[in-house]
XYZ file of C-alpha atoms in Angstrom:
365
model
C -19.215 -8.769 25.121
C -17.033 -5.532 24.822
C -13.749 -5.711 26.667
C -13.166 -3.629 29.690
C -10.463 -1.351 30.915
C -8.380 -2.612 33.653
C -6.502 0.200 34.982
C -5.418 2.138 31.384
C -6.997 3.408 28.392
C -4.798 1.170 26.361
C -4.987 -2.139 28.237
C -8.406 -4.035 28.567
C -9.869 -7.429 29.271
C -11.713 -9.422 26.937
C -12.516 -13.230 28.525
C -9.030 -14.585 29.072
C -7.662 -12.010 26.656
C -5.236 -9.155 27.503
C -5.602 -6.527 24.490
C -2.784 -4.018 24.966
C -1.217 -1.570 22.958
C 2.212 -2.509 21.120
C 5.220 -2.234 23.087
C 9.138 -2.446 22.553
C 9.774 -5.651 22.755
C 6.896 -7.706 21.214
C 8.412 -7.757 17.422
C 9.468 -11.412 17.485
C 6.194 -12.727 19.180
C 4.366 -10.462 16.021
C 6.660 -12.037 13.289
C 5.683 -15.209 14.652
C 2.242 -14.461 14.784
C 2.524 -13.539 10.965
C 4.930 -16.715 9.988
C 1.536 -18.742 11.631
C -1.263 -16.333 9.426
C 0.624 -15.531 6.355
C 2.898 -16.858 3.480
C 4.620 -14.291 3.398
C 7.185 -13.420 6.325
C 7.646 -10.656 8.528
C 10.954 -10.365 10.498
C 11.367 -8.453 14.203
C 13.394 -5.968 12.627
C 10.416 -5.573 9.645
C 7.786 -5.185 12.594
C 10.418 -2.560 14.497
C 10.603 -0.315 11.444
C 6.835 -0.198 10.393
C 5.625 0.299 14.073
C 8.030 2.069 16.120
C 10.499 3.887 13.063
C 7.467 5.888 11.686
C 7.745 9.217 11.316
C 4.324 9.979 11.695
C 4.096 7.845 15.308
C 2.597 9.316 18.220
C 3.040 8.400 21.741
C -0.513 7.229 21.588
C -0.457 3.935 20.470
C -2.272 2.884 16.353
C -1.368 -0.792 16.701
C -2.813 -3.174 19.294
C -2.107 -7.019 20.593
C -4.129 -9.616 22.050
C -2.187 -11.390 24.366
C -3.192 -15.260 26.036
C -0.700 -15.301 28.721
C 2.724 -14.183 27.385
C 1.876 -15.493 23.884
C 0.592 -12.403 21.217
C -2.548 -14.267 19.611
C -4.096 -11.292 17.695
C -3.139 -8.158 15.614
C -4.936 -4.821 14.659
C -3.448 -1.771 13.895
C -3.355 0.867 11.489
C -0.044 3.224 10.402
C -0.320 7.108 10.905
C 0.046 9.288 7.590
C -0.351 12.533 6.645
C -3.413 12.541 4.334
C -4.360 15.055 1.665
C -8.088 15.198 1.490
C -9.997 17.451 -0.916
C -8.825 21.290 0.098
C -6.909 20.207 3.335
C -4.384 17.674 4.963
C -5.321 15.742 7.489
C -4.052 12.943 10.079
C -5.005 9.141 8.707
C -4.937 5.522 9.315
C -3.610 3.056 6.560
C -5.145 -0.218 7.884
C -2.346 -2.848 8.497
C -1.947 -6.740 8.591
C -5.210 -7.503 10.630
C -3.799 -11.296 12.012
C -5.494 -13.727 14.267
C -4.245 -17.619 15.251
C -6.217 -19.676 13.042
C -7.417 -21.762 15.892
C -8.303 -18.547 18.103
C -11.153 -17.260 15.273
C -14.586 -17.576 15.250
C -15.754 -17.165 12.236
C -18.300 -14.120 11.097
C -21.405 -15.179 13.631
C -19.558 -14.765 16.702
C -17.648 -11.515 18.139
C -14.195 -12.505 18.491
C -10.529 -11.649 19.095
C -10.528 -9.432 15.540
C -13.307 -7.282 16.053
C -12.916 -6.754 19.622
C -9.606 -5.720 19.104
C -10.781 -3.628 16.312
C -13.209 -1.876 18.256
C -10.323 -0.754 21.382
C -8.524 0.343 18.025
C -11.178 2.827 16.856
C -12.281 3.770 20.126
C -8.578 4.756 21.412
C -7.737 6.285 18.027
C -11.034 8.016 16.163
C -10.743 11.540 18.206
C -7.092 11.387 16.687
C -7.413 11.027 13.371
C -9.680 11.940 10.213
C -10.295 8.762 8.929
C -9.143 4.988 8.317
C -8.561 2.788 5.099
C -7.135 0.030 3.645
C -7.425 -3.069 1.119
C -8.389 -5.982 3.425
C -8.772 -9.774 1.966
C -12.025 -11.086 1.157
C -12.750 -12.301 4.947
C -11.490 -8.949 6.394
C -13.690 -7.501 4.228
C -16.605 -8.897 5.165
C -15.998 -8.087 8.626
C -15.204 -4.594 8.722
C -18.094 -3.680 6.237
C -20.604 -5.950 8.081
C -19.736 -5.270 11.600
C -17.053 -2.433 11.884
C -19.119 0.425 9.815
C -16.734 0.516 7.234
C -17.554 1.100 3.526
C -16.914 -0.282 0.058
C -15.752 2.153 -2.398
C -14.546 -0.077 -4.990
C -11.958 -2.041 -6.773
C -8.587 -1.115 -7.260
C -7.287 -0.649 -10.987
C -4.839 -3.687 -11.102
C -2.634 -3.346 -14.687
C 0.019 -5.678 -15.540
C 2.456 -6.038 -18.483
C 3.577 -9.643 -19.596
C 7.494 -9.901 -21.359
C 7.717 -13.201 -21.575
C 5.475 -16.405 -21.856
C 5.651 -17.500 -18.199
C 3.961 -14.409 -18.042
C 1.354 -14.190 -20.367
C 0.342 -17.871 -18.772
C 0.166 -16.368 -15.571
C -2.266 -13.553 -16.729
C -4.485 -15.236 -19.253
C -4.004 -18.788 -18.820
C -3.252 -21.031 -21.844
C -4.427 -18.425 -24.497
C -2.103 -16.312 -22.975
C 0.888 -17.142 -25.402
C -1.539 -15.876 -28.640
C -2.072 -12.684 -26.978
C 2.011 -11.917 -26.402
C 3.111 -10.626 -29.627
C 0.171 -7.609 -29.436
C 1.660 -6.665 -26.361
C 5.694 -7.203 -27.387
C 4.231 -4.244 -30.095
C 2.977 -2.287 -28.048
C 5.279 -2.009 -25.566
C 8.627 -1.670 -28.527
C 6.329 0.871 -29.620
C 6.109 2.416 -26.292
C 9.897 2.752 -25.911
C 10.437 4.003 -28.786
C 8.091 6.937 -27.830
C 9.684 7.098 -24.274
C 13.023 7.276 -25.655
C 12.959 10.326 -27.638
C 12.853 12.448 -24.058
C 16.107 10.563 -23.331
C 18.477 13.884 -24.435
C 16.278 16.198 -22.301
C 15.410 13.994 -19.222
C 17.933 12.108 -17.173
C 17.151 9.075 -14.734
C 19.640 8.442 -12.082
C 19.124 5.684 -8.905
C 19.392 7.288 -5.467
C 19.203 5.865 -2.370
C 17.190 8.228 -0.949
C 14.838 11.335 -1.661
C 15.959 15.035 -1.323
C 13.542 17.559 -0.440
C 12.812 18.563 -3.813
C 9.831 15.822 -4.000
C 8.551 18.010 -0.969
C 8.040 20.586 -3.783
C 6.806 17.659 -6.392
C 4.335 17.124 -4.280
C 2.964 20.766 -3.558
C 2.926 20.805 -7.434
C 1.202 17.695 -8.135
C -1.250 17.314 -4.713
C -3.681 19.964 -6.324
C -4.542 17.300 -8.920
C -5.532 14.338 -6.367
C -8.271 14.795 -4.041
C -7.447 12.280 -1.916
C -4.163 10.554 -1.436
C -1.123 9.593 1.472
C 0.682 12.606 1.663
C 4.074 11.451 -0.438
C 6.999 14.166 0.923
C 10.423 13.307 1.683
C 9.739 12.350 5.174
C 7.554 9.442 4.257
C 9.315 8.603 0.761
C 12.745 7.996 2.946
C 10.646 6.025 5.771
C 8.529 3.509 3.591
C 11.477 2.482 1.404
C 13.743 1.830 3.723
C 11.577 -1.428 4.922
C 14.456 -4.051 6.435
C 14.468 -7.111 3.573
C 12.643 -5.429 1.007
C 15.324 -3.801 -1.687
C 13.396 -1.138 -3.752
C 14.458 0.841 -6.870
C 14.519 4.439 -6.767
C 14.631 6.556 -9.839
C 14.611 10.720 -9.969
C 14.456 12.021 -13.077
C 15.963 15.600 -14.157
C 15.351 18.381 -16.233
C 18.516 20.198 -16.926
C 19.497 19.150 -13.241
C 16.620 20.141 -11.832
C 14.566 17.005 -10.281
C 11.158 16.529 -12.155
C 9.882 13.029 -11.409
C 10.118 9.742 -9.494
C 9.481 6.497 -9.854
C 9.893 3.175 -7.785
C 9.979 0.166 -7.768
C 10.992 -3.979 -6.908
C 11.248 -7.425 -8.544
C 9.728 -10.047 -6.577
C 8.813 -13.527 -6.944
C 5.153 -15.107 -6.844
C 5.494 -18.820 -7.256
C 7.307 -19.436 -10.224
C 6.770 -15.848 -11.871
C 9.285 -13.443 -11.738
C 7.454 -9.844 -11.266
C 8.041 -6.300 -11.376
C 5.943 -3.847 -8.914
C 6.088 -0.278 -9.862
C 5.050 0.976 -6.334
C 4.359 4.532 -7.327
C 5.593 7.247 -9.576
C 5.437 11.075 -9.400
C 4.080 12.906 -11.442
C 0.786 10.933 -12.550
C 0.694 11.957 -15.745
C 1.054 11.762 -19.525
C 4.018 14.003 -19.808
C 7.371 13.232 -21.429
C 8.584 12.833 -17.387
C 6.558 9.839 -16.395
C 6.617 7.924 -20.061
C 10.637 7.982 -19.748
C 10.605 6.853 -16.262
C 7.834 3.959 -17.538
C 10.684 3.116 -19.955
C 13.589 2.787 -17.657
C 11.319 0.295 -15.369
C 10.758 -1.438 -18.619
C 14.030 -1.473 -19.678
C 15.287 -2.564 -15.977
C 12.755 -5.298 -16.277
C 13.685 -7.027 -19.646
C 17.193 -7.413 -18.767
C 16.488 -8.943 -16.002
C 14.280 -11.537 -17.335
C 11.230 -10.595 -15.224
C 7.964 -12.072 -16.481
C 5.560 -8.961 -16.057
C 5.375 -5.875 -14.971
C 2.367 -4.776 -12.336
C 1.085 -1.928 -10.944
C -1.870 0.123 -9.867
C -3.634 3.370 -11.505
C -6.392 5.473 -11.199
C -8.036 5.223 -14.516
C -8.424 9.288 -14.317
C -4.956 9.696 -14.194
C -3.383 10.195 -18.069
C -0.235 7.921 -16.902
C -3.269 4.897 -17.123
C -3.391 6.088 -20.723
C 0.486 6.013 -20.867
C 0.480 2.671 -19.216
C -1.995 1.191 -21.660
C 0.094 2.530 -24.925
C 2.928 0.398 -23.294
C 1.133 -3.067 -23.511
C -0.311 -2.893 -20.272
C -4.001 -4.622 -19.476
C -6.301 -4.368 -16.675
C -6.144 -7.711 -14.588
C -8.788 -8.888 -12.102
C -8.075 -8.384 -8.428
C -9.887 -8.754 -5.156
C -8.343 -5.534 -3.977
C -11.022 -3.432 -2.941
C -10.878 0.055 -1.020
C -12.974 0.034 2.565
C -12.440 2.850 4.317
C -14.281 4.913 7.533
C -14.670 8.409 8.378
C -14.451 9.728 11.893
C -15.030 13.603 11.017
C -18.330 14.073 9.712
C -17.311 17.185 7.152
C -15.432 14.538 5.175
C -18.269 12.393 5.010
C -18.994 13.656 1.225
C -20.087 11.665 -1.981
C -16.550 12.245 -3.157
C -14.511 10.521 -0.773
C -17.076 7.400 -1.213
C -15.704 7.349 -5.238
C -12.956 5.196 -5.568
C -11.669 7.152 -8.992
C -11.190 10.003 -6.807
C -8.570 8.256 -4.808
C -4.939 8.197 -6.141
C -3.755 4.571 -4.997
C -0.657 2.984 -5.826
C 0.723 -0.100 -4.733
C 2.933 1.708 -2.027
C -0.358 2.387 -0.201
C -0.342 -1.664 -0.008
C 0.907 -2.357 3.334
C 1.596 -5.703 2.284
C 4.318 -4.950 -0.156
């Protein structure tokens, strides 16, 4: 049963269902949709920022409600970037916090609330934009590959770093503690090596990006055939998230910017962890390995347990990464992503490794 239009492209009726498109307004009924899906919170004023405080918004609508009454029931939405793909930059869809009352699903036999909300999505939004992706969890997964068209290109490079041995628990379990020294090496050895650009390159915090990583990233892009488009006017957007204090380091070359990194200490359980959410440029230079070293420096004297990130194995800063004790971790973060312009439809784009990912393209975090 599809749902049908009653009166406006971006309001339908699916059985006792109103699926709308977001409004002003609906934040706290969302963060209480979340608080009753997730662990993890998300406040009105977290919902207000990612939805309506996006640069790249359009008055058409990307995220969508289902609505039983008054009550929101059901999320699906995705968040408008610019999105460099192979010779050209297009308009894109990061897939974003698909939620539905546990007692309002029906499992993967049925069609329910998710996928006929997911299907007003794609129809309101395809003509708009190039193409969609996003790292869902394993039931997510299942039903946008089986049902939804999209398509698997692989897991995501997860690397972490233990410090301590809370930390080498958490990653390897009880043999962990056996493996630590190895990695204490490697990663004083790492330092060491990072260190000696400390005369030449300075790292100072800002609060916020000039336009020089505009230029950083018209340097750099040529490199990464597919990736979110990371200028200034994004950069200043997805780190100013309400509740969520991140890190932001520029590194300079004789005063002239060179390099960014950031990052944010967060707590999973009992571990104490450190997410490097992206860094600019990917690569094995002196620039990235001292602005590895000040997260790792930031991160030992503050007694986190490990370090995390993700990397594209063809990037050198993986190599860079590895020579500072860093391992490759299992994850069930997997790529899916769907193309709505057929001339993008290429082998390429279905090759994870061609993808630069980092965990700032995690909507989650």
């Amino acid at each position: 049963m599809r749902a049908v239009a009653i009166g406006h492209p971006e309001e339908r009726k699916w059985q006792r269902y109103t699926l709308r498109a977001f409004r002003p307004g609906d934040e706290a009924g969302l963060a209480s949709l979340f608080a009753a899906c997730f662990e993890e919170q998300r406040t009105p004023e977290e919902c207000h920022w990612k939805i309506l405080e996006n640069p790249r918004r359009e008055d058409t609508a990307t995220v969508f409600v289902a609505l039983d009454e008054s009550q929101i029931v059901a999320h699906v939405g995705g968040l408008p970037v610019e999105f460099k793909a192979g010779a050209e930059t297009v308009r894109a869809l990061i897939a974003c916090d698909f939620a539905v009352l546990p007692e309002r699903r029906r499992g993967l036999k049925k069609v329910g609330l998710f996928l006929a909300l997911a299907r007003m999505v794609e129809e309101v939004c395809r003509d708009r934009f190039a193409l969609t992706f996003g790292f869902p969890v394993p039931a997510a997964h299942r039903m946008e590959t089986r049902y939804l068209g999209g398509k698997d290109a692989g897991g995501v490079p997860s690397l972490a770093c233990p410090l301590t041995i809370h930390g080498a628990r958490w990653l390897w379990g009880r043999k962990g503690v056996a493996r630590l020294p190895a990695t204490w090496l490697a990663g004083h050895k790492g330092l060491r090596r990072g260190l000696r650009f400390r005369g030449e390159i300075v790292v100072r915090r800002v609060a916020r990006f000039d336009p020089f990583v505009d230029e950083l990233w018209e340097d750099v892009s040529g490199c990464l055939p597919f990736a979110v488009q990371r200028d200034s006017l994004y950069l200043n957007w997805r780190y100013a998230r309400p509740g969520r204090p991140y890190l932001l380091l520029v590194a300079e070359d004789g005063r002239r910017p060179v390099g960014y990194v950031t990052f944010r200490t967060v707590r999973f359980g009992s571990v104490s962890l450190c997410l490097i959410m992206d860094i600019m440029p990917p690569t094995g230079t002196g620039v990235s390995e001292r602005l590895l070293c000040e997260v790792m420096l930031y991160a030992r004297a503050n007694r986190v347990d490990a370090v995390r990130c993700w990397m594209n194995e063809k990037c050198a800063f993986y190599d860079v990464l590895m020579t500072h004790g860093f391992v490759r971790t299992s994850s069930t973060d997997r790529l899916v992503y769907k193309v709505f312009r057929r001339e993008l439809e290429t082998a390429s784009i279905g090759r994870r490794e061609n993808w630069y990912l980092t965990l700032s393209d995690s909507d989650g975090l």
